[in-house]
């Protein structure tokens, strides 16, 4: 049998993080924190503790509502990664997971982050790391990545149907394994 | 603001173009990695060293790249509505959200 994780990206450190028991909650908290920090940063308030505390205490609903949307994206990203970042055991699984998710899907995810960031920068009149660029980047990471990984999964399934990749009932028992 | 629709069309085109190219590349890599014999542009060498004359069948690298890019292009097109909704929300909320955030300065 071929080495099943030979093709596609490994993204070892990211994969190890995503497989932590509470990675979905961690990533949701990270997304929430990054979005909140971006909002506060672009408000122009001074970084003095009293200013930040006052704004948070008076505008916390606004910050929480916007940041919660990104927290859901972070949670979804971790769940999707853990579900799809696998290595195949049969010809069909290799095509779907190795070539589909970990090659096509991951490459598409990187592309989406770049494209959305660029689109955000155009809304900021070409300014680098302006508000829309940063929020676009966060949207690319926390919404674009899971969408792209699912797209990779369906790319692999579509490709497998066209080239008639075969299932192997002897090796395809249970969920495909995670990368070693 | 008038440039934004044009920028969106450019970004949407880049998205579909990217999934098409990545799909083609992944299809070609699949052919090299999984098939027992590869041919390119109608002529090639199998893994035993024999020169073969291909006929452009689906079992060659070009055929797999074509399948991959077709499926990739279809995937990119499927993504466009979600991409458009995200862009619409972002571009239409920003003029309202930005003044609110900016008003915090010097509260």
Short mmCIF file of N, CA and C in Angstrom, two decimals, chain A:
data_model
loop_
_atom_site.label_atom_id
_atom_site.label_comp_id
_atom_site.label_asym_id
_atom_site.label_seq_id
_atom_site.Cartn_x
_atom_site.Cartn_y
_atom_site.Cartn_z
N UNK A 1 0.85 -1.21 0.00
CA UNK A 1 0.00 0.00 0.00
C UNK A 1 0.88 1.25 0.00
N UNK A 2 0.39 2.24 -0.70
CA UNK A 2 1.15 3.49 -0.74
C UNK A 2 1.12 4.20 0.62
N UNK A 3 2.15 5.00 0.86
CA UNK A 3 2.12 5.82 2.06
C UNK A 3 0.95 6.79 1.95
N UNK A 4 0.00 6.72 2.89
CA UNK A 4 -1.27 7.41 2.68
C UNK A 4 -1.19 8.90 2.93
N UNK A 5 -0.18 9.40 3.63
CA UNK A 5 -0.14 10.85 3.82
C UNK A 5 1.01 11.47 3.01
N UNK A 6 1.34 10.81 1.91
CA UNK A 6 2.44 11.29 1.10
C UNK A 6 2.02 12.53 0.30
N UNK A 7 0.78 12.57 -0.14
CA UNK A 7 0.32 13.68 -0.95
C UNK A 7 -0.46 14.67 -0.10
N UNK A 8 -0.54 15.88 -0.62
CA UNK A 8 -1.27 16.90 0.12
C UNK A 8 -0.39 17.53 1.19
N UNK A 9 -0.88 18.64 1.72
CA UNK A 9 -0.12 19.34 2.77
C UNK A 9 -0.31 18.62 4.10
N UNK A 10 0.71 18.68 4.94
CA UNK A 10 0.60 18.10 6.28
C UNK A 10 0.17 19.13 7.32
N UNK A 11 0.75 20.33 7.23
CA UNK A 11 0.43 21.41 8.19
C UNK A 11 0.49 20.88 9.62
N UNK A 12 1.58 20.20 9.93
CA UNK A 12 1.70 19.50 11.20
C UNK A 12 1.36 20.30 12.45
N UNK A 13 1.98 21.47 12.67
CA UNK A 13 1.68 22.23 13.90
C UNK A 13 0.21 22.64 13.98
N UNK A 14 -0.35 23.07 12.85
CA UNK A 14 -1.76 23.47 12.84
C UNK A 14 -2.64 22.25 13.14
N UNK A 15 -2.30 21.14 12.51
CA UNK A 15 -3.10 19.92 12.72
C UNK A 15 -3.05 19.46 14.17
N UNK A 16 -1.88 19.55 14.77
CA UNK A 16 -1.76 19.14 16.18
C UNK A 16 -2.60 20.05 17.08
N UNK A 17 -2.58 21.35 16.76
CA UNK A 17 -3.41 22.28 17.54
C UNK A 17 -4.90 21.95 17.37
N UNK A 18 -5.31 21.72 16.12
CA UNK A 18 -6.73 21.48 15.85
C UNK A 18 -7.24 20.20 16.51
N UNK A 19 -6.31 19.28 16.80
CA UNK A 19 -6.74 18.02 17.40
C UNK A 19 -6.69 18.05 18.92
N UNK A 20 -6.36 19.18 19.48
CA UNK A 20 -6.43 19.30 20.94
C UNK A 20 -7.89 19.13 21.38
N UNK A 21 -8.13 18.62 22.56
CA UNK A 21 -9.51 18.35 22.98
C UNK A 21 -10.45 19.55 22.91
N UNK A 22 -9.95 20.73 23.26
CA UNK A 22 -10.82 21.91 23.27
C UNK A 22 -10.42 22.92 22.19
N UNK A 23 -9.89 22.41 21.08
CA UNK A 23 -9.40 23.32 20.04
C UNK A 23 -10.51 24.21 19.49
N UNK A 24 -11.73 23.66 19.39
CA UNK A 24 -12.81 24.48 18.84
C UNK A 24 -13.12 25.68 19.75
N UNK A 25 -13.08 25.43 21.05
CA UNK A 25 -13.33 26.54 21.98
C UNK A 25 -12.15 27.51 22.02
N UNK A 26 -10.93 26.94 21.96
CA UNK A 26 -9.73 27.79 21.90
C UNK A 26 -9.81 28.73 20.70
N UNK A 27 -10.11 28.14 19.53
CA UNK A 27 -10.10 28.94 18.31
C UNK A 27 -11.25 29.95 18.31
N UNK A 28 -12.38 29.56 18.90
CA UNK A 28 -13.48 30.53 19.03
C UNK A 28 -13.04 31.70 19.90
N UNK A 29 -12.33 31.40 20.99
CA UNK A 29 -11.85 32.47 21.87
C UNK A 29 -10.82 33.33 21.16
N UNK A 30 -9.94 32.69 20.39
CA UNK A 30 -8.93 33.46 19.64
C UNK A 30 -9.60 34.38 18.63
N UNK A 31 -10.59 33.85 17.91
CA UNK A 31 -11.30 34.65 16.91
C UNK A 31 -12.02 35.83 17.59
N UNK A 32 -12.64 35.53 18.71
CA UNK A 32 -13.34 36.58 19.46
C UNK A 32 -12.35 37.67 19.89
N UNK A 33 -11.21 37.24 20.43
CA UNK A 33 -10.22 38.19 20.90
C UNK A 33 -9.62 39.02 19.78
N UNK A 34 -9.31 38.37 18.65
CA UNK A 34 -8.72 39.10 17.53
C UNK A 34 -9.70 40.13 16.97
N UNK A 35 -10.96 39.72 16.84
CA UNK A 35 -11.96 40.66 16.30
C UNK A 35 -12.15 41.83 17.26
N UNK A 36 -12.24 41.54 18.56
CA UNK A 36 -12.39 42.62 19.54
C UNK A 36 -11.20 43.57 19.49
N UNK A 37 -10.00 42.99 19.42
CA UNK A 37 -8.79 43.81 19.37
C UNK A 37 -8.78 44.68 18.11
N UNK A 38 -9.22 44.11 16.99
CA UNK A 38 -9.24 44.87 15.74
C UNK A 38 -10.22 46.03 15.85
N UNK A 39 -11.40 45.77 16.41
CA UNK A 39 -12.41 46.83 16.55
C UNK A 39 -11.88 47.96 17.44
N UNK A 40 -11.31 47.57 18.58
CA UNK A 40 -10.78 48.59 19.49
C UNK A 40 -9.62 49.34 18.86
N UNK A 41 -8.79 48.61 18.12
CA UNK A 41 -7.63 49.24 17.50
C UNK A 41 -8.06 50.28 16.47
N UNK A 42 -9.07 49.93 15.65
CA UNK A 42 -9.48 50.85 14.60
C UNK A 42 -10.41 51.95 15.10
N UNK A 43 -10.81 51.88 16.36
CA UNK A 43 -11.62 52.97 16.90
C UNK A 43 -10.76 54.21 17.14
N UNK A 44 -9.47 54.02 17.25
CA UNK A 44 -8.57 55.16 17.45
C UNK A 44 -8.40 55.56 18.89
N UNK A 45 -9.01 54.82 19.82
CA UNK A 45 -8.86 55.19 21.24
C UNK A 45 -7.43 54.91 21.68
N UNK A 46 -7.01 55.63 22.67
CA UNK A 46 -5.66 55.45 23.18
C UNK A 46 -5.57 54.13 23.93
N UNK A 47 -4.37 53.59 23.95
CA UNK A 47 -4.19 52.28 24.56
C UNK A 47 -4.09 52.35 26.09
N UNK A 48 -4.37 53.53 26.66
CA UNK A 48 -4.32 53.63 28.13
C UNK A 48 -5.40 52.75 28.74
N UNK A 49 -5.10 52.15 29.84
CA UNK A 49 -6.03 51.22 30.47
C UNK A 49 -7.39 51.82 30.75
N UNK A 50 -7.42 53.08 31.21
CA UNK A 50 -8.71 53.68 31.58
C UNK A 50 -9.58 53.90 30.34
N UNK A 51 -8.98 54.34 29.23
CA UNK A 51 -9.74 54.56 27.99
C UNK A 51 -10.35 53.26 27.50
N UNK A 52 -9.52 52.24 27.44
CA UNK A 52 -9.99 50.96 26.94
C UNK A 52 -11.08 50.42 27.85
N UNK A 53 -10.87 50.53 29.15
CA UNK A 53 -11.87 50.00 30.09
C UNK A 53 -13.20 50.75 29.94
N UNK A 54 -13.12 52.08 29.75
CA UNK A 54 -14.35 52.87 29.63
C UNK A 54 -15.13 52.47 28.36
N UNK A 55 -14.40 52.36 27.25
CA UNK A 55 -15.06 52.00 25.98
C UNK A 55 -15.67 50.60 26.08
N UNK A 56 -14.92 49.68 26.66
CA UNK A 56 -15.44 48.32 26.78
C UNK A 56 -16.69 48.30 27.67
N UNK A 57 -16.63 49.08 28.76
CA UNK A 57 -17.77 49.03 29.68
C UNK A 57 -19.02 49.68 29.10
N UNK A 58 -18.84 50.61 28.15
CA UNK A 58 -20.01 51.31 27.61
C UNK A 58 -20.44 50.77 26.25
N UNK A 59 -19.51 50.13 25.52
CA UNK A 59 -19.86 49.66 24.17
C UNK A 59 -19.71 48.15 24.04
N UNK A 60 -19.78 47.44 25.14
CA UNK A 60 -19.46 46.01 25.10
C UNK A 60 -20.44 45.21 24.25
N UNK A 61 -21.71 45.65 24.18
CA UNK A 61 -22.68 44.87 23.39
C UNK A 61 -22.29 44.87 21.91
N UNK A 62 -21.90 46.04 21.41
CA UNK A 62 -21.49 46.16 20.01
C UNK A 62 -20.29 45.25 19.73
N UNK A 63 -19.30 45.32 20.62
CA UNK A 63 -18.10 44.52 20.42
C UNK A 63 -18.42 43.02 20.50
N UNK A 64 -19.25 42.66 21.46
CA UNK A 64 -19.57 41.23 21.65
C UNK A 64 -20.34 40.68 20.46
N UNK A 65 -21.28 41.46 19.92
CA UNK A 65 -22.09 40.96 18.81
C UNK A 65 -21.20 40.71 17.59
N UNK A 66 -20.36 41.70 17.23
CA UNK A 66 -19.49 41.52 16.07
C UNK A 66 -18.49 40.39 16.30
N UNK A 67 -17.89 40.35 17.48
CA UNK A 67 -16.85 39.35 17.75
C UNK A 67 -17.44 37.95 17.83
N UNK A 68 -18.69 37.84 18.28
CA UNK A 68 -19.31 36.52 18.39
C UNK A 68 -19.48 35.87 17.03
N UNK A 69 -19.72 36.69 16.01
CA UNK A 69 -19.84 36.13 14.65
C UNK A 69 -18.53 35.45 14.26
N UNK A 70 -17.42 36.11 14.56
CA UNK A 70 -16.13 35.52 14.23
C UNK A 70 -15.81 34.33 15.14
N UNK A 71 -16.30 34.37 16.38
CA UNK A 71 -16.10 33.22 17.27
C UNK A 71 -16.77 31.98 16.72
N UNK A 72 -17.95 32.15 16.16
CA UNK A 72 -18.63 31.01 15.53
C UNK A 72 -17.78 30.49 14.37
N UNK A 73 -17.20 31.41 13.61
CA UNK A 73 -16.32 31.01 12.51
C UNK A 73 -15.11 30.23 13.01
N UNK A 74 -14.52 30.67 14.13
CA UNK A 74 -13.38 29.96 14.70
C UNK A 74 -13.75 28.55 15.14
N UNK A 75 -14.89 28.45 15.79
CA UNK A 75 -15.38 27.14 16.23
C UNK A 75 -15.60 26.24 15.01
N UNK A 76 -16.21 26.79 13.97
CA UNK A 76 -16.50 26.02 12.74
C UNK A 76 -15.20 25.59 12.06
N UNK A 77 -14.20 26.46 12.05
CA UNK A 77 -12.93 26.13 11.43
C UNK A 77 -12.29 24.91 12.10
N UNK A 78 -12.25 24.92 13.43
CA UNK A 78 -11.62 23.80 14.15
C UNK A 78 -12.40 22.51 13.93
N UNK A 79 -13.73 22.59 14.01
CA UNK A 79 -14.54 21.39 13.81
C UNK A 79 -14.36 20.82 12.40
N UNK A 80 -14.34 21.71 11.41
CA UNK A 80 -14.18 21.26 10.03
C UNK A 80 -12.81 20.64 9.82
N UNK A 81 -11.78 21.28 10.36
CA UNK A 81 -10.43 20.76 10.21
C UNK A 81 -10.34 19.36 10.80
N UNK A 82 -10.85 19.20 12.01
CA UNK A 82 -10.75 17.90 12.69
C UNK A 82 -11.55 16.83 11.93
N UNK A 83 -12.62 17.24 11.30
CA UNK A 83 -13.46 16.29 10.57
C UNK A 83 -12.83 15.88 9.24
N UNK A 84 -12.17 16.81 8.55
CA UNK A 84 -11.75 16.54 7.17
C UNK A 84 -10.25 16.34 6.98
N UNK A 85 -9.43 16.79 7.91
CA UNK A 85 -7.98 16.70 7.71
C UNK A 85 -7.52 15.28 8.02
N UNK A 86 -7.70 14.37 7.05
CA UNK A 86 -7.42 12.95 7.25
C UNK A 86 -6.53 12.46 6.13
N UNK A 87 -6.03 11.24 6.28
CA UNK A 87 -5.31 10.62 5.17
C UNK A 87 -6.07 9.36 4.74
N UNK A 88 -6.15 9.19 3.44
CA UNK A 88 -6.96 8.12 2.89
C UNK A 88 -6.27 6.76 2.94
N UNK A 89 -7.12 5.73 2.99
CA UNK A 89 -6.59 4.36 3.02
C UNK A 89 -6.83 3.63 1.72
N UNK A 90 -7.75 4.10 0.93
CA UNK A 90 -8.06 3.45 -0.35
C UNK A 90 -7.89 4.48 -1.46
N UNK A 91 -8.03 4.03 -2.70
CA UNK A 91 -7.90 4.96 -3.83
C UNK A 91 -8.92 6.08 -3.72
N UNK A 92 -10.14 5.74 -3.33
CA UNK A 92 -11.19 6.76 -3.22
C UNK A 92 -10.88 7.74 -2.09
N UNK A 93 -10.49 7.22 -0.94
CA UNK A 93 -10.20 8.10 0.21
C UNK A 93 -8.97 8.97 -0.05
N UNK A 94 -7.96 8.40 -0.73
CA UNK A 94 -6.77 9.22 -1.03
C UNK A 94 -7.16 10.39 -1.92
N UNK A 95 -8.01 10.10 -2.91
CA UNK A 95 -8.42 11.17 -3.82
C UNK A 95 -9.23 12.24 -3.07
N UNK A 96 -10.10 11.80 -2.19
CA UNK A 96 -10.97 12.76 -1.49
C UNK A 96 -10.20 13.54 -0.43
N UNK A 97 -9.44 12.83 0.42
CA UNK A 97 -8.81 13.50 1.57
C UNK A 97 -7.40 14.03 1.24
N UNK A 98 -6.57 13.19 0.61
CA UNK A 98 -5.20 13.64 0.35
C UNK A 98 -5.16 14.70 -0.75
N UNK A 99 -5.76 14.36 -1.89
CA UNK A 99 -5.72 15.30 -3.01
C UNK A 99 -6.82 16.35 -2.92
N UNK A 100 -7.99 15.96 -2.43
CA UNK A 100 -9.11 16.91 -2.37
C UNK A 100 -8.97 17.90 -1.25
N UNK A 101 -9.00 17.40 -0.02
CA UNK A 101 -9.01 18.30 1.14
C UNK A 101 -7.63 18.91 1.37
N UNK A 102 -6.59 18.04 1.45
CA UNK A 102 -5.28 18.54 1.90
C UNK A 102 -4.44 19.16 0.78
N UNK A 103 -4.82 18.96 -0.48
CA UNK A 103 -4.09 19.63 -1.56
C UNK A 103 -4.96 20.74 -2.16
N UNK A 104 -6.08 20.34 -2.77
CA UNK A 104 -6.94 21.34 -3.40
C UNK A 104 -7.56 22.28 -2.36
N UNK A 105 -8.13 21.69 -1.30
CA UNK A 105 -8.83 22.50 -0.30
C UNK A 105 -7.91 23.47 0.40
N UNK A 106 -6.75 22.99 0.83
CA UNK A 106 -5.83 23.87 1.57
C UNK A 106 -5.29 24.98 0.66
N UNK A 107 -4.96 24.62 -0.59
CA UNK A 107 -4.47 25.65 -1.53
C UNK A 107 -5.55 26.69 -1.79
N UNK A 108 -6.78 26.23 -1.92
CA UNK A 108 -7.89 27.17 -2.13
C UNK A 108 -8.08 28.06 -0.90
N UNK A 109 -7.90 27.49 0.29
CA UNK A 109 -8.05 28.28 1.51
C UNK A 109 -7.03 29.43 1.53
N UNK A 110 -5.79 29.12 1.20
CA UNK A 110 -4.76 30.17 1.15
C UNK A 110 -5.15 31.24 0.13
N UNK A 111 -5.64 30.78 -1.02
CA UNK A 111 -6.03 31.73 -2.08
C UNK A 111 -7.18 32.61 -1.62
N UNK A 112 -8.16 32.02 -0.93
CA UNK A 112 -9.31 32.80 -0.47
C UNK A 112 -8.86 33.88 0.52
N UNK A 113 -7.95 33.51 1.43
CA UNK A 113 -7.46 34.50 2.40
C UNK A 113 -6.80 35.67 1.67
N UNK A 114 -5.99 35.35 0.66
CA UNK A 114 -5.30 36.41 -0.09
C UNK A 114 -6.30 37.27 -0.86
N UNK A 115 -7.25 36.62 -1.53
CA UNK A 115 -8.21 37.37 -2.36
C UNK A 115 -9.10 38.26 -1.50
N UNK A 116 -9.60 37.70 -0.39
CA UNK A 116 -10.49 38.49 0.48
C UNK A 116 -9.72 39.65 1.12
N UNK A 117 -8.46 39.40 1.50
CA UNK A 117 -7.65 40.48 2.07
C UNK A 117 -7.44 41.59 1.04
N UNK A 118 -7.17 41.18 -0.19
CA UNK A 118 -6.98 42.19 -1.25
C UNK A 118 -8.27 42.98 -1.48
N UNK A 119 -9.41 42.25 -1.50
CA UNK A 119 -10.69 42.94 -1.70
C UNK A 119 -10.94 43.92 -0.56
N UNK A 120 -10.59 43.52 0.66
CA UNK A 120 -10.74 44.42 1.81
C UNK A 120 -9.84 45.64 1.68
N UNK A 121 -8.62 45.44 1.19
CA UNK A 121 -7.69 46.57 1.06
C UNK A 121 -8.18 47.56 0.02
N UNK A 122 -8.89 47.06 -1.02
CA UNK A 122 -9.43 48.00 -2.02
C UNK A 122 -10.54 48.86 -1.39
N UNK A 123 -11.30 48.26 -0.44
CA UNK A 123 -12.33 49.05 0.26
C UNK A 123 -11.68 50.09 1.17
N UNK A 124 -10.44 49.83 1.59
CA UNK A 124 -9.70 50.80 2.40
C UNK A 124 -8.89 51.75 1.52
N UNK A 125 -9.25 51.85 0.26
CA UNK A 125 -8.52 52.69 -0.71
C UNK A 125 -7.07 52.27 -0.83
N UNK A 126 -6.82 51.00 -0.81
CA UNK A 126 -5.47 50.50 -1.04
C UNK A 126 -4.56 50.53 0.17
N UNK A 127 -5.08 50.95 1.31
CA UNK A 127 -4.25 51.01 2.52
C UNK A 127 -3.95 49.59 3.00
N UNK A 128 -2.66 49.38 3.35
CA UNK A 128 -2.30 48.07 3.89
C UNK A 128 -2.74 47.97 5.35
N UNK A 129 -3.34 46.85 5.70
CA UNK A 129 -3.78 46.56 7.06
C UNK A 129 -4.75 47.62 7.60
N UNK A 130 -5.62 48.10 6.71
CA UNK A 130 -6.72 48.95 7.14
C UNK A 130 -7.82 48.09 7.76
N UNK A 131 -8.90 48.72 8.22
CA UNK A 131 -9.95 47.97 8.91
C UNK A 131 -10.55 46.84 8.07
N UNK A 132 -10.93 47.15 6.83
CA UNK A 132 -11.57 46.13 6.01
C UNK A 132 -10.60 45.03 5.59
N UNK A 133 -9.34 45.41 5.42
CA UNK A 133 -8.36 44.37 5.07
C UNK A 133 -8.18 43.39 6.22
N UNK A 134 -8.05 43.93 7.43
CA UNK A 134 -7.86 43.07 8.60
C UNK A 134 -9.10 42.21 8.84
N UNK A 135 -10.28 42.83 8.77
CA UNK A 135 -11.50 42.05 8.97
C UNK A 135 -11.68 41.04 7.83
N UNK A 136 -11.28 41.42 6.61
CA UNK A 136 -11.33 40.48 5.50
C UNK A 136 -10.40 39.29 5.73
N UNK A 137 -9.22 39.61 6.27
CA UNK A 137 -8.26 38.54 6.57
C UNK A 137 -8.83 37.59 7.62
N UNK A 138 -9.43 38.17 8.67
CA UNK A 138 -10.03 37.33 9.72
C UNK A 138 -11.19 36.51 9.14
N UNK A 139 -11.99 37.14 8.27
CA UNK A 139 -13.09 36.40 7.64
C UNK A 139 -12.54 35.28 6.77
N UNK A 140 -11.43 35.55 6.08
CA UNK A 140 -10.82 34.50 5.25
C UNK A 140 -10.35 33.33 6.08
N UNK A 141 -9.76 33.62 7.24
CA UNK A 141 -9.25 32.54 8.09
C UNK A 141 -10.39 31.78 8.75
N UNK A 142 -11.35 32.51 9.30
CA UNK A 142 -12.36 31.85 10.14
C UNK A 142 -13.62 31.44 9.38
N UNK A 143 -13.78 31.88 8.14
CA UNK A 143 -14.89 31.41 7.32
C UNK A 143 -14.41 30.80 6.01
N UNK A 144 -13.34 31.38 5.43
CA UNK A 144 -12.85 30.88 4.16
C UNK A 144 -12.22 29.50 4.27
N UNK A 145 -11.48 29.25 5.37
CA UNK A 145 -10.80 27.96 5.51
C UNK A 145 -11.80 26.80 5.58
N UNK A 146 -12.82 26.85 6.46
CA UNK A 146 -13.76 25.72 6.46
C UNK A 146 -14.50 25.55 5.15
N UNK A 147 -14.86 26.68 4.52
CA UNK A 147 -15.54 26.57 3.22
C UNK A 147 -14.63 25.90 2.20
N UNK A 148 -13.35 26.31 2.20
CA UNK A 148 -12.41 25.76 1.22
C UNK A 148 -12.15 24.27 1.48
N UNK A 149 -12.05 23.87 2.75
CA UNK A 149 -11.83 22.46 3.04
C UNK A 149 -13.03 21.62 2.60
N UNK A 150 -14.23 22.14 2.84
CA UNK A 150 -15.42 21.43 2.34
C UNK A 150 -15.42 21.39 0.81
N UNK A 151 -15.01 22.49 0.20
CA UNK A 151 -14.94 22.51 -1.27
C UNK A 151 -13.95 21.45 -1.75
N UNK A 152 -12.82 21.32 -1.05
CA UNK A 152 -11.85 20.29 -1.40
C UNK A 152 -12.44 18.89 -1.29
N UNK A 153 -13.24 18.69 -0.27
CA UNK A 153 -13.90 17.39 -0.08
C UNK A 153 -14.82 17.09 -1.28
N UNK A 154 -15.59 18.08 -1.67
CA UNK A 154 -16.51 17.84 -2.79
C UNK A 154 -15.75 17.77 -4.12
N UNK A 155 -14.64 18.51 -4.22
CA UNK A 155 -13.79 18.38 -5.42
C UNK A 155 -13.31 16.94 -5.52
N UNK A 156 -12.84 16.39 -4.42
CA UNK A 156 -12.34 15.02 -4.44
C UNK A 156 -13.44 14.02 -4.78
N UNK A 157 -14.62 14.23 -4.22
CA UNK A 157 -15.73 13.31 -4.52
C UNK A 157 -16.14 13.41 -5.99
N UNK A 158 -16.16 14.64 -6.51
CA UNK A 158 -16.50 14.81 -7.92
C UNK A 158 -15.46 14.18 -8.83
N UNK A 159 -14.20 14.40 -8.50
CA UNK A 159 -13.11 13.84 -9.28
C UNK A 159 -13.16 12.31 -9.21
N UNK A 160 -13.39 11.78 -8.03
CA UNK A 160 -13.42 10.33 -7.84
C UNK A 160 -14.56 9.71 -8.65
N UNK A 161 -15.69 10.41 -8.73
CA UNK A 161 -16.81 9.88 -9.51
C UNK A 161 -16.47 9.86 -11.00
N UNK A 162 -15.75 10.90 -11.45
CA UNK A 162 -15.43 10.98 -12.88
C UNK A 162 -14.39 9.93 -13.27
N UNK A 163 -13.34 9.79 -12.46
CA UNK A 163 -12.28 8.84 -12.83
C UNK A 163 -12.58 7.44 -12.27
N UNK A 164 -13.72 7.31 -11.62
CA UNK A 164 -14.15 6.00 -11.11
C UNK A 164 -13.16 5.41 -10.11
N UNK A 165 -12.70 6.22 -9.18
CA UNK A 165 -11.80 5.71 -8.12
C UNK A 165 -12.57 4.72 -7.26
N UNK A 166 -11.90 3.65 -6.90
CA UNK A 166 -12.61 2.56 -6.23
C UNK A 166 -12.54 2.65 -4.71
N UNK A 167 -13.64 2.30 -4.09
CA UNK A 167 -13.66 2.11 -2.64
C UNK A 167 -12.98 0.78 -2.32
N UNK A 168 -12.53 0.65 -1.09
CA UNK A 168 -11.97 -0.62 -0.63
C UNK A 168 -12.64 -0.95 0.71
N UNK A 169 -13.58 -1.85 0.66
CA UNK A 169 -14.36 -2.15 1.86
C UNK A 169 -13.51 -2.76 2.97
N UNK A 170 -12.37 -3.37 2.59
CA UNK A 170 -11.52 -3.99 3.63
C UNK A 170 -10.78 -2.94 4.44
N UNK A 171 -10.31 -1.87 3.77
CA UNK A 171 -9.53 -0.86 4.49
C UNK A 171 -10.40 0.30 4.98
N UNK A 172 -11.52 0.54 4.35
CA UNK A 172 -12.36 1.67 4.74
C UNK A 172 -13.31 1.25 5.88
N UNK A 173 -12.74 1.10 7.04
CA UNK A 173 -13.55 0.74 8.21
C UNK A 173 -13.49 1.90 9.18
N UNK A 174 -14.64 2.46 9.48
CA UNK A 174 -14.67 3.64 10.36
C UNK A 174 -14.17 4.87 9.65
N UNK A 175 -13.90 5.91 10.43
CA UNK A 175 -13.42 7.17 9.88
C UNK A 175 -11.98 7.02 9.40
N UNK A 176 -11.59 7.74 8.35
CA UNK A 176 -10.18 7.72 7.95
C UNK A 176 -9.31 8.24 9.08
N UNK A 177 -8.08 7.76 9.19
CA UNK A 177 -7.23 8.19 10.31
C UNK A 177 -6.72 9.61 10.15
N UNK A 178 -6.39 10.22 11.28
CA UNK A 178 -5.70 11.51 11.23
C UNK A 178 -4.26 11.28 10.78
N UNK A 179 -3.57 12.37 10.44
CA UNK A 179 -2.17 12.26 10.06
C UNK A 179 -1.34 11.91 11.28
N UNK A 180 -0.29 11.17 11.04
CA UNK A 180 0.59 10.78 12.15
C UNK A 180 1.55 11.92 12.47
#
